[in-house]
Amino acid sequence: MSRLRAVAALLVADLRQRLRTPRFWLLIAGLAALMWWCFPAYDRDYLTVSVGEGMRGRYSSAWIGMVAALMYSTILSLAGFYLVRGTVVRDLETRTWQLLVATTMSRGGYLLAKWLSHMVMFALLIAAGLAVGLAAQFLRAEDPRIDLFELVKPVLVLTVPSLALTAALAVWFDLVPWLRRSAGNVLFFVLWVVLMSFGVSQADHAPGAALPWPGDPHGLLVAEYDLSRAWPAVDAGKELGLSIGTQALEGDSPVLLDWASWHVTAATVRARGAWLALALLVLALAVPFLDRFAAHVDRPGKAQGDGARLRWLDALLSPLQRGRFGALVAAELRMVLRPRRAWWWLSLLGTLGVQALAPAKAMAVAVIVAWVLAMDVFARLVLREHDTHAAALVFTAPGMRLRLLLVRAIVAIGLAWALTFPALLRLAVMQPQAALATLVTGLSLAMWGMASGVLVRNGRMFELLLLAAAYVGVQGGLLLNVAVAPMTTLQWHLLGLPLALVVLGVGWNRMGAR
């Protein structure tokens, strides 16, 4: 009982820390409001969850719950990681862990409390989304009967194991020293992409086929197999496909079918239970390593990277030392570049080489990779005083608030352009419009990164959005791939720049005043 009380006390304290800011509740409301997009009216030209060719269930409680479960199991398993991580790192960096370890609290209880805190956050998001789903069921009026059990059942079966694994991984990524920052954010995004395809290649999509155990982490195969077994009005032997995301109907109306309940089979329970058990096992495996990882805490002011040994960096920056403004720029560049590890410099050299020598498509991908390498600078450069609690000291100098903002904007924009310099030279000769789009995109990324940093007080949101945009851009999508439609990319970034500047200016003043 004493251990349970300790876990409960730590859980409550962690939740109070998270829930006490209005920013959190605005985020909950905003993410819940996005669920309305998942329930389009009958006359809309798109679907978000469909089975077969343009078929979906009428908006019954069961279908509302299934749509919410599938969307949250996939999207929240990614976005939720960036939302909840950081609490263990905060305890380590603020030395709270040293106080906790002196009590009778067990290591397992501490990690369990952190995991439960993540799950409670997910539960609040899901509850808000289900409330939006009930509103959609009432307003769409396709099936007005409310069945709370059928509404919640898909979330419990499909979504909870998926988010449990995300919460356990968030604890691990907070513990392992080199995964605590941007490198961990990138690695988790890659891991999420891999897990999305896990088990799909072994699946037999024909109706009546046996579910391959244990399915996939997000429950997509479970949903597809159960729907293929129980979906009405399907020709015998016809394969069904479960589609999640925006599917254009191209002028056709969706086919609405009655689907008022979901019969969960024993195979489904075993498959989803296996993933929940794996999440708990992953969490338990972190317990023996907690003390070892907790001993590794970054110390402000210590140059830890291989950039600290680059003598040419000082020689390169020496001309900037002649004026006060230039000295600030040089100091910021040193603090940005010195902590860089050898792998970062090698990756940068590789991307610069590809930009200079590879074909146009590979060059465009190398430009995107170069921006990803600098994403922590874009998102976290404005947060140094916030993270070190030095704002009250730094901003006492006359005019320092505006001067420091300008310096960091110059550093971020300059880095965005410098990392793409070989591509800029080639595009200036071959495709001037693409060169201009590259310059504007780099400017936009720097400004939006700084704006998101002062808005949400951390860099994870921007890093998630940049990684998602980079993933789409590598596959030929717009926004970051300047070689596909440079003028369209240019226009989108120019339209967003004024808003980024307003957010950055307002947020910087508010952050500096605290």
mmCIF file of C-alpha atoms in Angstrom, residues 251-445:
data_model
loop_
_atom_site.group_PDB
_atom_site.id
_atom_site.type_symbol
_atom_site.label_atom_id
_atom_site.label_comp_id
_atom_site.label_asym_id
_atom_site.label_seq_id
_atom_site.Cartn_x
_atom_site.Cartn_y
_atom_site.Cartn_z
ATOM 1 C CA GLY A 251 -17.816 13.180 -57.248
ATOM 2 C CA ASP A 252 -19.332 9.887 -56.065
ATOM 3 C CA SER A 253 -21.328 9.623 -52.854
ATOM 4 C CA PRO A 254 -20.093 7.200 -50.199
ATOM 5 C CA VAL A 255 -21.836 3.865 -49.686
ATOM 6 C CA LEU A 256 -23.335 3.839 -46.178
ATOM 7 C CA LEU A 257 -23.865 0.516 -44.444
ATOM 8 C CA ASP A 258 -25.341 -0.346 -41.060
ATOM 9 C CA TRP A 259 -22.669 -1.316 -38.544
ATOM 10 C CA ALA A 260 -24.096 -0.989 -35.049
ATOM 11 C CA SER A 261 -21.765 -3.262 -33.067
ATOM 12 C CA TRP A 262 -18.319 -4.820 -33.121
ATOM 13 C CA HIS A 263 -17.983 -8.411 -32.002
ATOM 14 C CA VAL A 264 -14.490 -8.771 -30.554
ATOM 15 C CA THR A 265 -13.136 -12.278 -31.090
ATOM 16 C CA ALA A 266 -10.765 -14.196 -28.816
ATOM 17 C CA ALA A 267 -8.031 -13.893 -31.460
ATOM 18 C CA THR A 268 -8.421 -10.118 -31.384
ATOM 19 C CA VAL A 269 -8.141 -10.034 -27.588
ATOM 20 C CA ARG A 270 -5.005 -12.195 -27.658
ATOM 21 C CA ALA A 271 -3.402 -10.092 -30.381
ATOM 22 C CA ARG A 272 -4.034 -6.756 -28.691
ATOM 23 C CA GLY A 273 -3.186 -8.170 -25.268
ATOM 24 C CA ALA A 274 0.209 -9.229 -26.616
ATOM 25 C CA TRP A 275 1.033 -5.651 -27.603
ATOM 26 C CA LEU A 276 -0.115 -4.337 -24.225
ATOM 27 C CA ALA A 277 2.067 -6.925 -22.499
ATOM 28 C CA LEU A 278 4.995 -5.893 -24.713
ATOM 29 C CA ALA A 279 4.523 -2.264 -23.662
ATOM 30 C CA LEU A 280 4.656 -3.215 -19.986
ATOM 31 C CA LEU A 281 7.718 -5.396 -20.632
ATOM 32 C CA VAL A 282 9.487 -2.520 -22.387
ATOM 33 C CA LEU A 283 8.743 -0.317 -19.395
ATOM 34 C CA ALA A 284 9.961 -2.935 -16.915
ATOM 35 C CA LEU A 285 13.238 -3.385 -18.808
ATOM 36 C CA ALA A 286 14.095 0.257 -18.102
ATOM 37 C CA VAL A 287 14.095 -0.215 -14.315
ATOM 38 C CA PRO A 288 17.604 -1.753 -13.981
ATOM 39 C CA PHE A 289 19.109 1.045 -16.092
ATOM 40 C CA LEU A 290 17.426 3.972 -14.334
ATOM 41 C CA ASP A 291 20.277 4.864 -11.959
ATOM 42 C CA ARG A 292 22.917 4.507 -14.669
ATOM 43 C CA PHE A 293 21.066 6.736 -17.130
ATOM 44 C CA ALA A 294 20.109 9.250 -14.432
ATOM 45 C CA ALA A 295 23.794 9.819 -13.703
ATOM 46 C CA HIS A 296 24.270 11.282 -17.195
ATOM 47 C CA VAL A 297 22.914 14.820 -17.099
ATOM 48 C CA ASP A 298 24.000 17.600 -19.447
ATOM 49 C CA ARG A 299 25.905 20.394 -17.722
ATOM 50 C CA PRO A 300 25.278 23.888 -19.124
ATOM 51 C CA GLY A 301 28.334 25.599 -20.489
ATOM 52 C CA LYS A 302 30.288 22.433 -21.212
ATOM 53 C CA ALA A 303 31.347 21.945 -24.842
ATOM 54 C CA GLN A 304 30.640 18.236 -25.274
ATOM 55 C CA GLY A 305 30.741 17.753 -29.016
ATOM 56 C CA ASP A 306 33.421 17.138 -31.597
ATOM 57 C CA GLY A 307 32.909 20.695 -32.821
ATOM 58 C CA ALA A 308 34.836 21.878 -29.768
ATOM 59 C CA ARG A 309 38.018 20.581 -31.427
ATOM 60 C CA LEU A 310 37.501 22.357 -34.753
ATOM 61 C CA ARG A 311 40.193 25.019 -34.749
ATOM 62 C CA TRP A 312 39.066 26.370 -38.094
ATOM 63 C CA LEU A 313 35.785 27.425 -36.497
ATOM 64 C CA ASP A 314 37.502 30.069 -34.377
ATOM 65 C CA ALA A 315 39.495 31.286 -37.374
ATOM 66 C CA LEU A 316 36.335 31.461 -39.478
ATOM 67 C CA LEU A 317 34.454 33.464 -36.868
ATOM 68 C CA SER A 318 37.295 35.779 -35.885
ATOM 69 C CA PRO A 319 36.297 38.589 -38.352
ATOM 70 C CA LEU A 320 32.955 38.867 -36.555
ATOM 71 C CA GLN A 321 34.623 39.738 -33.260
ATOM 72 C CA ARG A 322 35.305 43.365 -34.259
ATOM 73 C CA GLY A 323 31.890 44.693 -33.265
ATOM 74 C CA ARG A 324 29.503 44.020 -30.381
ATOM 75 C CA PHE A 325 26.764 42.760 -32.687
ATOM 76 C CA GLY A 326 29.200 40.554 -34.616
ATOM 77 C CA ALA A 327 30.635 39.220 -31.361
ATOM 78 C CA LEU A 328 27.130 38.103 -30.346
ATOM 79 C CA VAL A 329 26.643 36.364 -33.705
ATOM 80 C CA ALA A 330 29.996 34.599 -33.330
ATOM 81 C CA ALA A 331 29.155 33.531 -29.777
ATOM 82 C CA GLU A 332 25.797 32.122 -30.856
ATOM 83 C CA LEU A 333 27.399 30.229 -33.744
ATOM 84 C CA ARG A 334 29.960 28.724 -31.402
ATOM 85 C CA MET A 335 27.262 27.570 -28.990
ATOM 86 C CA VAL A 336 25.353 26.059 -31.902
ATOM 87 C CA LEU A 337 28.243 24.306 -33.636
ATOM 88 C CA ARG A 338 30.600 23.259 -30.839
ATOM 89 C CA PRO A 339 28.269 20.653 -29.245
ATOM 90 C CA ARG A 340 27.876 18.843 -32.592
ATOM 91 C CA ARG A 341 29.028 15.245 -32.652
ATOM 92 C CA ALA A 342 31.180 13.675 -35.353
ATOM 93 C CA TRP A 343 28.198 11.918 -36.931
ATOM 94 C CA TRP A 344 26.516 15.302 -37.468
ATOM 95 C CA TRP A 345 29.537 16.727 -39.263
ATOM 96 C CA LEU A 346 29.888 13.592 -41.392
ATOM 97 C CA SER A 347 26.189 13.697 -42.284
ATOM 98 C CA LEU A 348 26.526 17.352 -43.200
ATOM 99 C CA LEU A 349 29.502 16.644 -45.466
ATOM 100 C CA GLY A 350 27.504 13.887 -47.137
ATOM 101 C CA THR A 351 24.504 16.109 -47.814
ATOM 102 C CA LEU A 352 26.723 18.903 -49.146
ATOM 103 C CA GLY A 353 28.409 16.446 -51.489
ATOM 104 C CA VAL A 354 25.079 15.154 -52.779
ATOM 105 C CA GLN A 355 23.858 18.704 -53.327
ATOM 106 C CA ALA A 356 26.948 19.504 -55.354
ATOM 107 C CA LEU A 357 27.255 16.358 -57.493
ATOM 108 C CA ALA A 358 24.055 14.287 -57.546
ATOM 109 C CA PRO A 359 21.115 14.507 -59.988
ATOM 110 C CA ALA A 360 18.328 17.006 -59.379
ATOM 111 C CA LYS A 361 16.014 14.641 -57.462
ATOM 112 C CA ALA A 362 18.770 13.498 -55.120
ATOM 113 C CA MET A 363 19.880 17.103 -54.672
ATOM 114 C CA ALA A 364 16.350 18.103 -53.564
ATOM 115 C CA VAL A 365 16.320 15.256 -51.022
ATOM 116 C CA ALA A 366 19.754 16.313 -49.731
ATOM 117 C CA VAL A 367 18.430 19.848 -49.195
ATOM 118 C CA ILE A 368 15.607 18.449 -47.049
ATOM 119 C CA VAL A 369 18.050 16.301 -45.052
ATOM 120 C CA ALA A 370 20.257 19.340 -44.463
ATOM 121 C CA TRP A 371 17.329 21.250 -42.988
ATOM 122 C CA VAL A 372 16.479 18.266 -40.774
ATOM 123 C CA LEU A 373 20.057 18.318 -39.467
ATOM 124 C CA ALA A 374 19.469 21.901 -38.288
ATOM 125 C CA MET A 375 15.959 21.425 -36.913
ATOM 126 C CA ASP A 376 17.064 21.635 -33.273
ATOM 127 C CA VAL A 377 18.647 25.030 -34.009
ATOM 128 C CA PHE A 378 15.452 26.338 -35.584
ATOM 129 C CA ALA A 379 13.253 25.138 -32.720
ATOM 130 C CA ARG A 380 15.465 25.557 -29.640
ATOM 131 C CA LEU A 381 17.701 28.546 -30.340
ATOM 132 C CA VAL A 382 15.259 30.972 -28.691
ATOM 133 C CA LEU A 383 14.803 28.748 -25.635
ATOM 134 C CA ARG A 384 18.269 29.013 -24.075
ATOM 135 C CA GLU A 385 17.287 31.572 -21.426
ATOM 136 C CA HIS A 386 14.033 29.735 -20.780
ATOM 137 C CA ASP A 387 15.810 26.400 -20.280
ATOM 138 C CA THR A 388 18.617 27.821 -18.128
ATOM 139 C CA HIS A 389 16.375 30.295 -16.244
ATOM 140 C CA ALA A 390 18.787 33.087 -17.166
ATOM 141 C CA ALA A 391 16.289 35.517 -18.733
ATOM 142 C CA ALA A 392 16.193 37.783 -15.675
ATOM 143 C CA LEU A 393 19.952 38.238 -15.934
ATOM 144 C CA VAL A 394 20.447 38.361 -19.708
ATOM 145 C CA PHE A 395 17.668 40.805 -20.465
ATOM 146 C CA THR A 396 18.841 43.381 -17.912
ATOM 147 C CA ALA A 397 21.349 44.716 -20.477
ATOM 148 C CA PRO A 398 19.965 47.725 -22.412
ATOM 149 C CA GLY A 399 18.370 46.690 -25.699
ATOM 150 C CA MET A 400 19.454 43.062 -25.248
ATOM 151 C CA ARG A 401 15.993 41.583 -25.854
ATOM 152 C CA LEU A 402 15.691 42.931 -29.405
ATOM 153 C CA ARG A 403 19.394 42.543 -30.154
ATOM 154 C CA LEU A 404 19.464 38.903 -29.078
ATOM 155 C CA LEU A 405 16.357 38.112 -31.121
ATOM 156 C CA LEU A 406 17.915 39.644 -34.231
ATOM 157 C CA VAL A 407 21.171 37.784 -33.655
ATOM 158 C CA ARG A 408 19.431 34.445 -33.307
ATOM 159 C CA ALA A 409 17.277 35.091 -36.352
ATOM 160 C CA ILE A 410 20.427 35.835 -38.359
ATOM 161 C CA VAL A 411 22.095 32.669 -37.064
ATOM 162 C CA ALA A 412 19.081 30.461 -37.837
ATOM 163 C CA ILE A 413 18.510 31.910 -41.307
ATOM 164 C CA GLY A 414 22.207 31.904 -42.105
ATOM 165 C CA LEU A 415 22.518 28.262 -41.091
ATOM 166 C CA ALA A 416 19.465 27.315 -43.188
ATOM 167 C CA TRP A 417 21.098 28.933 -46.212
ATOM 168 C CA ALA A 418 24.653 27.757 -45.516
ATOM 169 C CA LEU A 419 23.593 24.102 -45.272
ATOM 170 C CA THR A 420 22.066 24.339 -48.759
ATOM 171 C CA PHE A 421 24.799 26.478 -50.354
ATOM 172 C CA PRO A 422 25.929 23.943 -53.019
ATOM 173 C CA ALA A 423 22.316 23.417 -54.114
ATOM 174 C CA LEU A 424 21.742 27.171 -54.221
ATOM 175 C CA LEU A 425 24.724 27.622 -56.534
ATOM 176 C CA ARG A 426 23.535 24.895 -58.904
ATOM 177 C CA LEU A 427 19.918 26.032 -58.903
ATOM 178 C CA ALA A 428 20.886 29.662 -59.477
ATOM 179 C CA VAL A 429 22.309 28.563 -62.838
ATOM 180 C CA MET A 430 19.926 25.754 -63.776
ATOM 181 C CA GLN A 431 16.595 26.774 -62.198
ATOM 182 C CA PRO A 432 16.524 30.261 -60.637
ATOM 183 C CA GLN A 433 12.946 29.849 -59.424
ATOM 184 C CA ALA A 434 13.944 26.770 -57.406
ATOM 185 C CA ALA A 435 16.919 28.684 -55.972
ATOM 186 C CA LEU A 436 14.592 31.474 -54.837
ATOM 187 C CA ALA A 437 12.194 28.891 -53.374
ATOM 188 C CA THR A 438 15.103 27.333 -51.450
ATOM 189 C CA LEU A 439 16.067 30.687 -49.968
ATOM 190 C CA VAL A 440 12.494 31.498 -48.929
ATOM 191 C CA THR A 441 11.882 27.988 -47.556
ATOM 192 C CA GLY A 442 15.031 28.193 -45.429
ATOM 193 C CA LEU A 443 13.921 31.600 -44.156
ATOM 194 C CA SER A 444 10.442 30.261 -43.401
ATOM 195 C CA LEU A 445 11.760 27.207 -41.536
#
